[in-house]
mmCIF file of C-alpha atoms and ligand atoms in Angstrom:
data_model
loop_
_atom_site.group_PDB
_atom_site.id
_atom_site.type_symbol
_atom_site.label_atom_id
_atom_site.label_comp_id
_atom_site.label_asym_id
_atom_site.label_seq_id
_atom_site.Cartn_x
_atom_site.Cartn_y
_atom_site.Cartn_z
ATOM 1 C CA MET T 1 15.004 -4.381 18.975
ATOM 2 C CA GLU T 2 13.671 -1.357 20.826
ATOM 3 C CA THR T 3 10.232 0.009 19.910
ATOM 4 C CA VAL T 4 9.264 3.589 20.713
ATOM 5 C CA TYR T 5 5.975 5.352 20.125
ATOM 6 C CA SER T 6 6.741 8.906 21.242
ATOM 7 C CA LEU T 7 9.051 11.569 19.850
ATOM 8 C CA GLU T 8 10.487 11.993 23.327
ATOM 9 C CA ALA T 9 11.578 8.359 23.552
ATOM 10 C CA LEU T 10 12.846 8.471 19.965
ATOM 11 C CA ARG T 11 14.990 11.552 20.628
ATOM 12 C CA HIS T 12 16.311 10.037 23.856
ATOM 13 C CA THR T 13 17.663 6.982 22.035
ATOM 14 C CA ILE T 14 19.009 9.043 19.132
ATOM 15 C CA VAL T 15 20.887 11.401 21.486
ATOM 16 C CA GLY T 16 22.512 8.374 23.127
ATOM 17 C CA TRP T 17 23.616 7.016 19.753
ATOM 18 C CA ARG T 18 24.961 10.375 18.641
ATOM 19 C CA ARG T 19 27.081 10.610 21.790
ATOM 20 C CA THR T 20 28.892 7.432 20.702
ATOM 21 C CA GLY T 21 29.479 8.924 17.241
ATOM 22 C CA ALA T 22 27.203 6.369 15.572
ATOM 23 C CA ARG T 23 26.210 6.812 11.936
ATOM 24 C CA ILE T 24 22.411 6.595 11.706
ATOM 25 C CA ALA T 25 20.161 5.325 8.908
ATOM 26 C CA ILE T 26 16.398 5.588 8.563
ATOM 27 C CA VAL T 27 13.982 3.556 6.474
ATOM 28 C CA PRO T 28 10.592 5.339 6.487
ATOM 29 C CA THR T 29 7.637 3.000 5.843
ATOM 30 C CA MET T 30 3.892 2.771 6.222
ATOM 31 C CA GLY T 31 4.155 -0.795 7.545
ATOM 32 C CA ASN T 32 2.679 -4.000 6.116
ATOM 33 C CA LEU T 33 6.272 -4.889 5.416
ATOM 34 C CA HIS T 34 7.401 -7.127 2.566
ATOM 35 C CA ALA T 35 10.743 -8.254 1.156
ATOM 36 C CA GLY T 36 11.229 -4.879 -0.529
ATOM 37 C CA HIS T 37 11.239 -3.108 2.844
ATOM 38 C CA ILE T 38 13.529 -5.722 4.357
ATOM 39 C CA SER T 39 16.014 -5.198 1.497
ATOM 40 C CA LEU T 40 16.137 -1.497 2.473
ATOM 41 C CA LEU T 41 16.793 -2.402 6.087
ATOM 42 C CA GLU T 42 19.544 -4.857 5.161
ATOM 43 C CA ARG T 43 21.284 -2.228 3.059
ATOM 44 C CA ALA T 44 20.829 0.378 5.809
ATOM 45 C CA ARG T 45 22.566 -1.909 8.294
ATOM 46 C CA LEU T 46 25.594 -2.100 5.994
ATOM 47 C CA LEU T 47 25.738 1.691 5.579
ATOM 48 C CA ALA T 48 25.209 2.786 9.184
ATOM 49 C CA ASP T 49 25.957 1.754 12.765
ATOM 50 C CA ARG T 50 22.349 2.148 13.875
ATOM 51 C CA THR T 51 19.121 1.870 11.920
ATOM 52 C CA VAL T 52 15.650 3.254 12.590
ATOM 53 C CA VAL T 53 12.555 2.031 10.752
ATOM 54 C CA SER T 54 9.433 4.163 11.053
ATOM 55 C CA ILE T 55 5.960 2.757 10.590
ATOM 56 C CA PHE T 56 3.315 5.429 10.165
ATOM 57 C CA VAL T 57 0.370 5.516 7.787
ATOM 58 C CA ASN T 58 0.509 9.178 6.904
ATOM 59 C CA PRO T 59 -3.018 10.546 6.367
ATOM 60 C CA ILE T 60 -2.001 13.717 4.561
ATOM 61 C CA GLN T 61 -0.516 11.838 1.604
ATOM 62 C CA PHE T 62 -3.861 10.160 0.851
ATOM 63 C CA GLY T 63 -6.467 11.976 -1.203
ATOM 64 C CA LYS T 64 -10.202 11.986 -0.485
ATOM 65 C CA GLY T 65 -11.653 8.578 -1.316
ATOM 66 C CA GLU T 66 -8.237 6.911 -1.389
ATOM 67 C CA ASP T 67 -7.308 3.889 0.729
ATOM 68 C CA TYR T 68 -6.172 5.566 3.982
ATOM 69 C CA ALA T 69 -8.939 3.973 6.053
ATOM 70 C CA ARG T 70 -8.322 0.472 4.683
ATOM 71 C CA TYR T 71 -4.528 0.638 4.398
ATOM 72 C CA PRO T 72 -3.358 -2.700 5.852
ATOM 73 C CA SER T 73 -2.059 -2.467 9.416
ATOM 74 C CA THR T 74 0.048 -5.447 10.498
ATOM 75 C CA LEU T 75 2.168 -4.059 13.343
ATOM 76 C CA ASP T 76 2.757 -7.331 15.222
ATOM 77 C CA ALA T 77 3.868 -9.208 12.097
ATOM 78 C CA ASP T 78 5.989 -6.204 11.053
ATOM 79 C CA LYS T 79 7.731 -6.144 14.436
ATOM 80 C CA GLU T 80 8.646 -9.816 14.099
ATOM 81 C CA LYS T 81 10.118 -9.291 10.631
ATOM 82 C CA LEU T 82 12.115 -6.270 11.776
ATOM 83 C CA ALA T 83 13.477 -7.972 14.885
ATOM 84 C CA GLU T 84 14.488 -10.983 12.785
ATOM 85 C CA ALA T 85 16.276 -8.682 10.314
ATOM 86 C CA GLY T 86 18.311 -7.166 13.169
ATOM 87 C CA LEU T 87 16.720 -3.718 13.412
ATOM 88 C CA ASP T 88 17.882 -1.449 16.264
ATOM 89 C CA LEU T 89 14.905 0.872 16.679
ATOM 90 C CA LEU T 90 11.309 0.879 15.490
ATOM 91 C CA PHE T 91 9.461 4.205 15.675
ATOM 92 C CA ALA T 92 5.703 3.679 15.447
ATOM 93 C CA PRO T 93 4.038 6.974 16.401
ATOM 94 C CA ASN T 94 0.312 7.624 16.470
ATOM 95 C CA LEU T 95 -1.352 10.432 14.559
ATOM 96 C CA GLY T 96 -1.253 12.996 17.384
ATOM 97 C CA GLU T 97 2.476 12.476 17.851
ATOM 98 C CA LEU T 98 3.340 13.596 14.302
ATOM 99 C CA TYR T 99 0.442 16.032 13.837
ATOM 100 C CA PRO T 100 -0.069 17.640 17.262
ATOM 101 C CA GLY T 101 -2.077 20.483 15.734
ATOM 102 C CA GLY T 102 -4.237 18.196 13.594
ATOM 103 C CA ILE T 103 -3.895 17.606 9.876
ATOM 104 C CA GLU T 104 -5.979 20.404 8.389
ATOM 105 C CA GLU T 105 -3.901 23.479 9.241
ATOM 106 C CA ASP T 106 -0.550 21.725 9.498
ATOM 107 C CA THR T 107 2.524 23.297 7.885
ATOM 108 C CA ARG T 108 3.283 21.637 4.529
ATOM 109 C CA ILE T 109 6.399 21.227 2.465
ATOM 110 C CA THR T 110 5.921 21.359 -1.281
ATOM 111 C CA VAL T 111 8.501 20.460 -3.885
ATOM 112 C CA PRO T 112 7.374 22.378 -6.981
ATOM 113 C CA GLY T 113 7.348 21.005 -10.510
ATOM 114 C CA LEU T 114 8.159 17.390 -9.798
ATOM 115 C CA SER T 115 5.136 17.049 -7.499
ATOM 116 C CA THR T 116 2.490 17.908 -10.069
ATOM 117 C CA ILE T 117 3.418 15.540 -12.915
ATOM 118 C CA LEU T 118 2.770 11.789 -13.379
ATOM 119 C CA CYS T 119 1.448 10.460 -10.020
ATOM 120 C CA GLY T 120 1.171 14.044 -8.767
ATOM 121 C CA GLN T 121 -1.271 14.862 -11.542
ATOM 122 C CA TYR T 122 -3.592 12.053 -10.442
ATOM 123 C CA ARG T 123 -2.991 12.423 -6.702
ATOM 124 C CA PRO T 124 -2.994 16.178 -5.983
ATOM 125 C CA GLY T 125 -1.320 16.944 -2.648
ATOM 126 C CA HIS T 126 0.138 13.451 -2.349
ATOM 127 C CA PHE T 127 3.793 14.417 -2.677
ATOM 128 C CA SER T 128 3.390 17.401 -0.390
ATOM 129 C CA GLY T 129 2.089 14.942 2.211
ATOM 130 C CA VAL T 130 5.082 12.668 1.615
ATOM 131 C CA ALA T 131 7.624 15.521 1.754
ATOM 132 C CA THR T 132 6.074 16.890 4.964
ATOM 133 C CA VAL T 133 6.112 13.623 6.883
ATOM 134 C CA VAL T 134 9.585 12.667 5.652
ATOM 135 C CA ALA T 135 10.865 16.083 6.789
ATOM 136 C CA LYS T 136 9.304 15.535 10.243
ATOM 137 C CA LEU T 137 11.071 12.176 10.467
ATOM 138 C CA PHE T 138 14.401 13.604 9.303
ATOM 139 C CA ILE T 139 14.228 16.504 11.785
ATOM 140 C CA ASN T 140 13.688 14.143 14.700
ATOM 141 C CA VAL T 141 15.934 11.236 13.727
ATOM 142 C CA GLN T 142 18.671 13.392 12.154
ATOM 143 C CA PRO T 143 19.814 10.469 10.028
ATOM 144 C CA ASP T 144 23.025 10.456 8.023
ATOM 145 C CA VAL T 145 21.383 8.330 5.352
ATOM 146 C CA ALA T 146 17.810 7.436 4.356
ATOM 147 C CA LEU T 147 16.715 4.616 2.079
ATOM 148 C CA PHE T 148 13.649 4.455 -0.181
ATOM 149 C CA GLY T 149 12.470 1.877 -2.704
ATOM 150 C CA GLU T 150 12.576 2.856 -6.365
ATOM 151 C CA LYS T 151 9.112 1.457 -7.057
ATOM 152 C CA ASP T 152 8.160 4.967 -5.989
ATOM 153 C CA TYR T 153 10.735 6.461 -8.336
ATOM 154 C CA GLN T 154 9.115 9.896 -8.401
ATOM 155 C CA GLN T 155 8.998 9.925 -4.589
ATOM 156 C CA VAL T 156 12.748 9.246 -4.416
ATOM 157 C CA LEU T 157 13.482 12.204 -6.718
ATOM 158 C CA ILE T 158 11.160 14.466 -4.712
ATOM 159 C CA VAL T 159 12.814 13.542 -1.404
ATOM 160 C CA LYS T 160 16.238 14.138 -2.980
ATOM 161 C CA ARG T 161 15.122 17.564 -4.203
ATOM 162 C CA MET T 162 13.638 18.469 -0.803
ATOM 163 C CA VAL T 163 16.836 17.513 1.011
ATOM 164 C CA HIS T 164 18.886 19.508 -1.487
ATOM 165 C CA ASP T 165 16.667 22.603 -1.308
ATOM 166 C CA LEU T 166 16.222 22.594 2.487
ATOM 167 C CA LEU T 167 19.938 21.948 3.037
ATOM 168 C CA MET T 168 19.280 18.800 5.045
ATOM 169 C CA PRO T 169 22.502 16.866 5.637
ATOM 170 C CA VAL T 170 21.006 13.480 4.706
ATOM 171 C CA GLU T 171 22.127 11.188 1.913
ATOM 172 C CA ILE T 172 19.137 9.732 0.038
ATOM 173 C CA ILE T 173 19.554 6.290 -1.458
ATOM 174 C CA GLY T 174 17.080 4.771 -3.925
ATOM 175 C CA MET T 175 17.090 0.985 -3.850
ATOM 176 C CA PRO T 176 16.166 -1.432 -6.664
ATOM 177 C CA ILE T 177 12.597 -2.710 -6.918
ATOM 178 C CA ILE T 178 12.079 -6.177 -5.435
ATOM 179 C CA ARG T 179 9.733 -8.290 -7.565
ATOM 180 C CA GLU T 180 7.563 -11.364 -7.151
ATOM 181 C CA ALA T 181 8.517 -14.436 -9.221
ATOM 182 C CA ASP T 182 6.266 -13.293 -12.103
ATOM 183 C CA GLY T 183 7.730 -9.780 -12.144
ATOM 184 C CA LEU T 184 5.069 -7.880 -10.193
ATOM 185 C CA ALA T 185 6.749 -5.194 -8.085
ATOM 186 C CA MET T 186 6.246 -5.894 -4.388
ATOM 187 C CA SER T 187 3.810 -3.475 -2.800
ATOM 188 C CA SER T 188 1.558 -3.415 0.226
ATOM 189 C CA ARG T 189 -1.289 -2.563 -2.158
ATOM 190 C CA ASN T 190 -0.939 -5.897 -4.004
ATOM 191 C CA ALA T 191 -3.042 -7.273 -1.130
ATOM 192 C CA TYR T 192 -6.050 -5.507 -2.695
ATOM 193 C CA LEU T 193 -5.859 -7.729 -5.806
ATOM 194 C CA LYS T 194 -8.387 -10.543 -6.157
ATOM 195 C CA PRO T 195 -6.867 -13.917 -7.239
ATOM 196 C CA ASP T 196 -7.743 -13.473 -10.934
ATOM 197 C CA GLU T 197 -6.411 -9.890 -10.886
ATOM 198 C CA ARG T 198 -3.219 -11.025 -9.182
ATOM 199 C CA GLU T 199 -2.686 -13.482 -12.070
ATOM 200 C CA ARG T 200 -2.952 -10.674 -14.618
ATOM 201 C CA ALA T 201 -1.023 -8.101 -12.598
ATOM 202 C CA SER T 202 2.412 -9.073 -13.940
ATOM 203 C CA LYS T 203 1.271 -7.670 -17.287
ATOM 204 C CA ILE T 204 2.259 -4.255 -15.986
ATOM 205 C CA PHE T 205 5.935 -5.240 -15.756
ATOM 206 C CA ALA T 206 5.675 -7.041 -19.099
ATOM 207 C CA SER T 207 4.362 -3.820 -20.672
ATOM 208 C CA LEU T 208 7.352 -1.889 -19.322
ATOM 209 C CA ASN T 209 9.771 -4.473 -20.684
ATOM 210 C CA ALA T 210 8.101 -4.470 -24.090
ATOM 211 C CA ALA T 211 8.333 -0.675 -24.199
ATOM 212 C CA ALA T 212 11.977 -0.797 -23.087
ATOM 213 C CA THR T 213 12.782 -3.155 -25.964
ATOM 214 C CA LYS T 214 11.052 -0.874 -28.486
ATOM 215 C CA LEU T 215 12.836 2.136 -27.048
ATOM 216 C CA GLY T 216 16.172 0.389 -27.497
ATOM 217 C CA GLN T 217 15.376 -0.361 -31.140
ATOM 218 C CA GLN T 218 14.571 3.312 -31.818
ATOM 219 C CA THR T 219 12.197 2.559 -34.653
ATOM 220 C CA GLN T 220 9.065 4.078 -33.087
ATOM 221 C CA SER T 221 8.331 7.484 -31.621
ATOM 222 C CA LEU T 222 8.005 7.790 -27.850
ATOM 223 C CA ILE T 223 4.333 8.662 -28.144
ATOM 224 C CA ALA T 224 3.703 5.581 -30.314
ATOM 225 C CA ILE T 225 5.352 3.344 -27.716
ATOM 226 C CA GLU T 226 3.396 4.973 -24.882
ATOM 227 C CA THR T 227 0.056 4.825 -26.704
ATOM 228 C CA ALA T 228 0.494 1.148 -27.612
ATOM 229 C CA ALA T 229 1.304 0.261 -24.001
ATOM 230 C CA MET T 230 -1.754 2.156 -22.691
ATOM 231 C CA ALA T 231 -3.945 0.296 -25.212
ATOM 232 C CA GLU T 232 -2.455 -3.101 -24.289
ATOM 233 C CA LEU T 233 -3.012 -2.492 -20.585
ATOM 234 C CA ALA T 234 -6.590 -1.342 -21.193
ATOM 235 C CA ALA T 235 -7.235 -4.441 -23.317
ATOM 236 C CA ALA T 236 -5.940 -6.592 -20.429
ATOM 237 C CA GLY T 237 -8.520 -5.054 -18.069
ATOM 238 C CA PHE T 238 -6.345 -2.362 -16.454
ATOM 239 C CA ARG T 239 -7.394 1.257 -16.151
ATOM 240 C CA PRO T 240 -4.107 2.979 -16.926
ATOM 241 C CA GLU T 241 -3.543 6.542 -15.689
ATOM 242 C CA TYR T 242 -0.273 7.132 -17.476
ATOM 243 C CA PHE T 243 2.464 5.248 -19.274
ATOM 244 C CA SER T 244 5.289 7.650 -19.810
ATOM 245 C CA ILE T 245 8.876 7.730 -21.029
ATOM 246 C CA ARG T 246 10.861 10.414 -19.195
ATOM 247 C CA ARG T 247 14.376 11.548 -18.483
ATOM 248 C CA ALA T 248 15.654 9.444 -15.587
ATOM 249 C CA ALA T 249 17.384 12.358 -13.852
ATOM 250 C CA ASP T 250 14.408 14.691 -13.418
ATOM 251 C CA LEU T 251 11.361 13.122 -15.103
ATOM 252 C CA THR T 252 11.160 15.866 -17.716
ATOM 253 C CA VAL T 253 10.225 14.983 -21.295
ATOM 254 C CA PRO T 254 13.138 13.383 -23.203
ATOM 255 C CA GLN T 255 15.143 15.363 -25.734
ATOM 256 C CA LEU T 256 17.200 14.185 -28.708
ATOM 257 C CA GLU T 257 20.616 12.849 -27.647
ATOM 258 C CA ASP T 258 19.359 11.681 -24.222
ATOM 259 C CA ARG T 259 20.489 8.243 -23.093
ATOM 260 C CA SER T 260 19.226 7.727 -19.529
ATOM 261 C CA LEU T 261 15.483 7.241 -19.597
ATOM 262 C CA GLN T 262 12.870 5.961 -17.171
ATOM 263 C CA ILE T 263 9.604 4.379 -18.248
ATOM 264 C CA LEU T 264 6.900 4.819 -15.622
ATOM 265 C CA VAL T 265 3.382 3.483 -15.361
ATOM 266 C CA ALA T 266 0.399 3.813 -13.039
ATOM 267 C CA ALA T 267 -2.656 1.671 -13.660
ATOM 268 C CA TRP T 268 -5.644 0.471 -11.710
ATOM 269 C CA LEU T 269 -6.487 -3.198 -11.621
ATOM 270 C CA GLY T 270 -9.718 -3.782 -9.707
ATOM 271 C CA GLY T 271 -9.347 -1.857 -6.441
ATOM 272 C CA ALA T 272 -5.553 -1.624 -6.573
ATOM 273 C CA ARG T 273 -3.592 1.257 -8.002
ATOM 274 C CA LEU T 274 -0.314 -0.259 -9.201
ATOM 275 C CA ILE T 275 2.814 1.678 -10.118
ATOM 276 C CA ASP T 276 6.041 0.417 -11.609
ATOM 277 C CA ASN T 277 9.002 1.647 -13.645
ATOM 278 C CA VAL T 278 12.163 0.524 -15.418
ATOM 279 C CA ARG T 279 15.385 2.302 -16.355
ATOM 280 C CA VAL T 280 16.557 2.259 -19.969
ATOM 281 C CA GLU T 281 20.165 3.183 -20.742
ATOM 282 C CA LEU T 282 20.315 3.611 -24.520
ATOM 283 C CA SER T 283 23.451 2.310 -26.213
ATOM 284 C CA THR T 284 23.125 5.061 -28.836
ATOM 285 C CA PRO T 285 21.712 8.523 -28.055
ATOM 286 C CA LEU T 286 18.000 9.091 -28.614
ATOM 287 C CA ALA T 287 17.565 9.906 -32.308
ATOM 288 C CA MET T 288 13.773 10.092 -32.524
ATOM 289 C CA LEU T 289 11.171 11.617 -30.207
HETATM 290 O O1 PAF D 1 6.795 5.102 0.507
HETATM 291 C C1 PAF D 1 6.123 5.138 1.562
HETATM 292 O O2 PAF D 1 5.809 4.107 2.163
HETATM 293 C C2 PAF D 1 5.671 6.491 2.106
HETATM 294 O O3 PAF D 1 5.364 7.355 1.064
HETATM 295 C C3 PAF D 1 6.676 7.124 3.072
HETATM 296 C C4 PAF D 1 7.986 7.448 2.381
HETATM 297 C C5 PAF D 1 6.919 6.182 4.244
HETATM 298 C C6 PAF D 1 6.102 8.433 3.631
HETATM 299 O O4 PAF D 1 4.920 8.227 4.314
#
């Protein structure tokens, strides 16, 4: 595995690959890698001849008071995992490499609409930060395909929309959530959970499954299902931000006759903000809102 820290070295390797006609995949990450990231890499290696993983904790996608300063950095352990998984190239730039003019006045990419709902409502500017850094990576790696985990379902849709609108020739693939044995979605932020919180954390996935079952039965309104889930999470010690049933395709509010729905949740447990989601494919069209 080659590791590069500068854009110059990155471009040098990419140009060499391109000359051989190689198909290139990228898996953008913020490091502190877990099995979810490795599943993206494994899939990338099947889809492309060469794979790049980036590790960069992107300051502009964190709001004031969020966890940028304490985001876990585990570069040596990450390198070992990536080498073991057969990665070709790790790109681990520092801040100045990706933001040569600093982060205050930097050009931003904003995907309208999708960026201001759900997580975007609670984390203003977050998705603009994500779109901007992902665009910088795409411009320099020029990948044929890029893989993202669907735990960040809204992020996947936003990256897809950005690529579509900016005419970037990159295929975006959302990959299934990888879960711990008790159902908790794997996330670098799970490390913030204290032992007793970690024990309760699987409740978030349980709440999604309970809501999915109710949705399938179509005996309760969407708002009733959402409100009950928020109350259950609050009673279990979570501080839920939203619990929302949306159209899977674009996260707009469901309409009668819809079938493909996504249930999404964001909730704080102690010092960890957890997000999760499940897909629900209704066997009969939605008959009640
Ligand atoms: O999902 C993440 O880890 C980040 O949002 C990403 C896509 C690497 C951009 O910084």
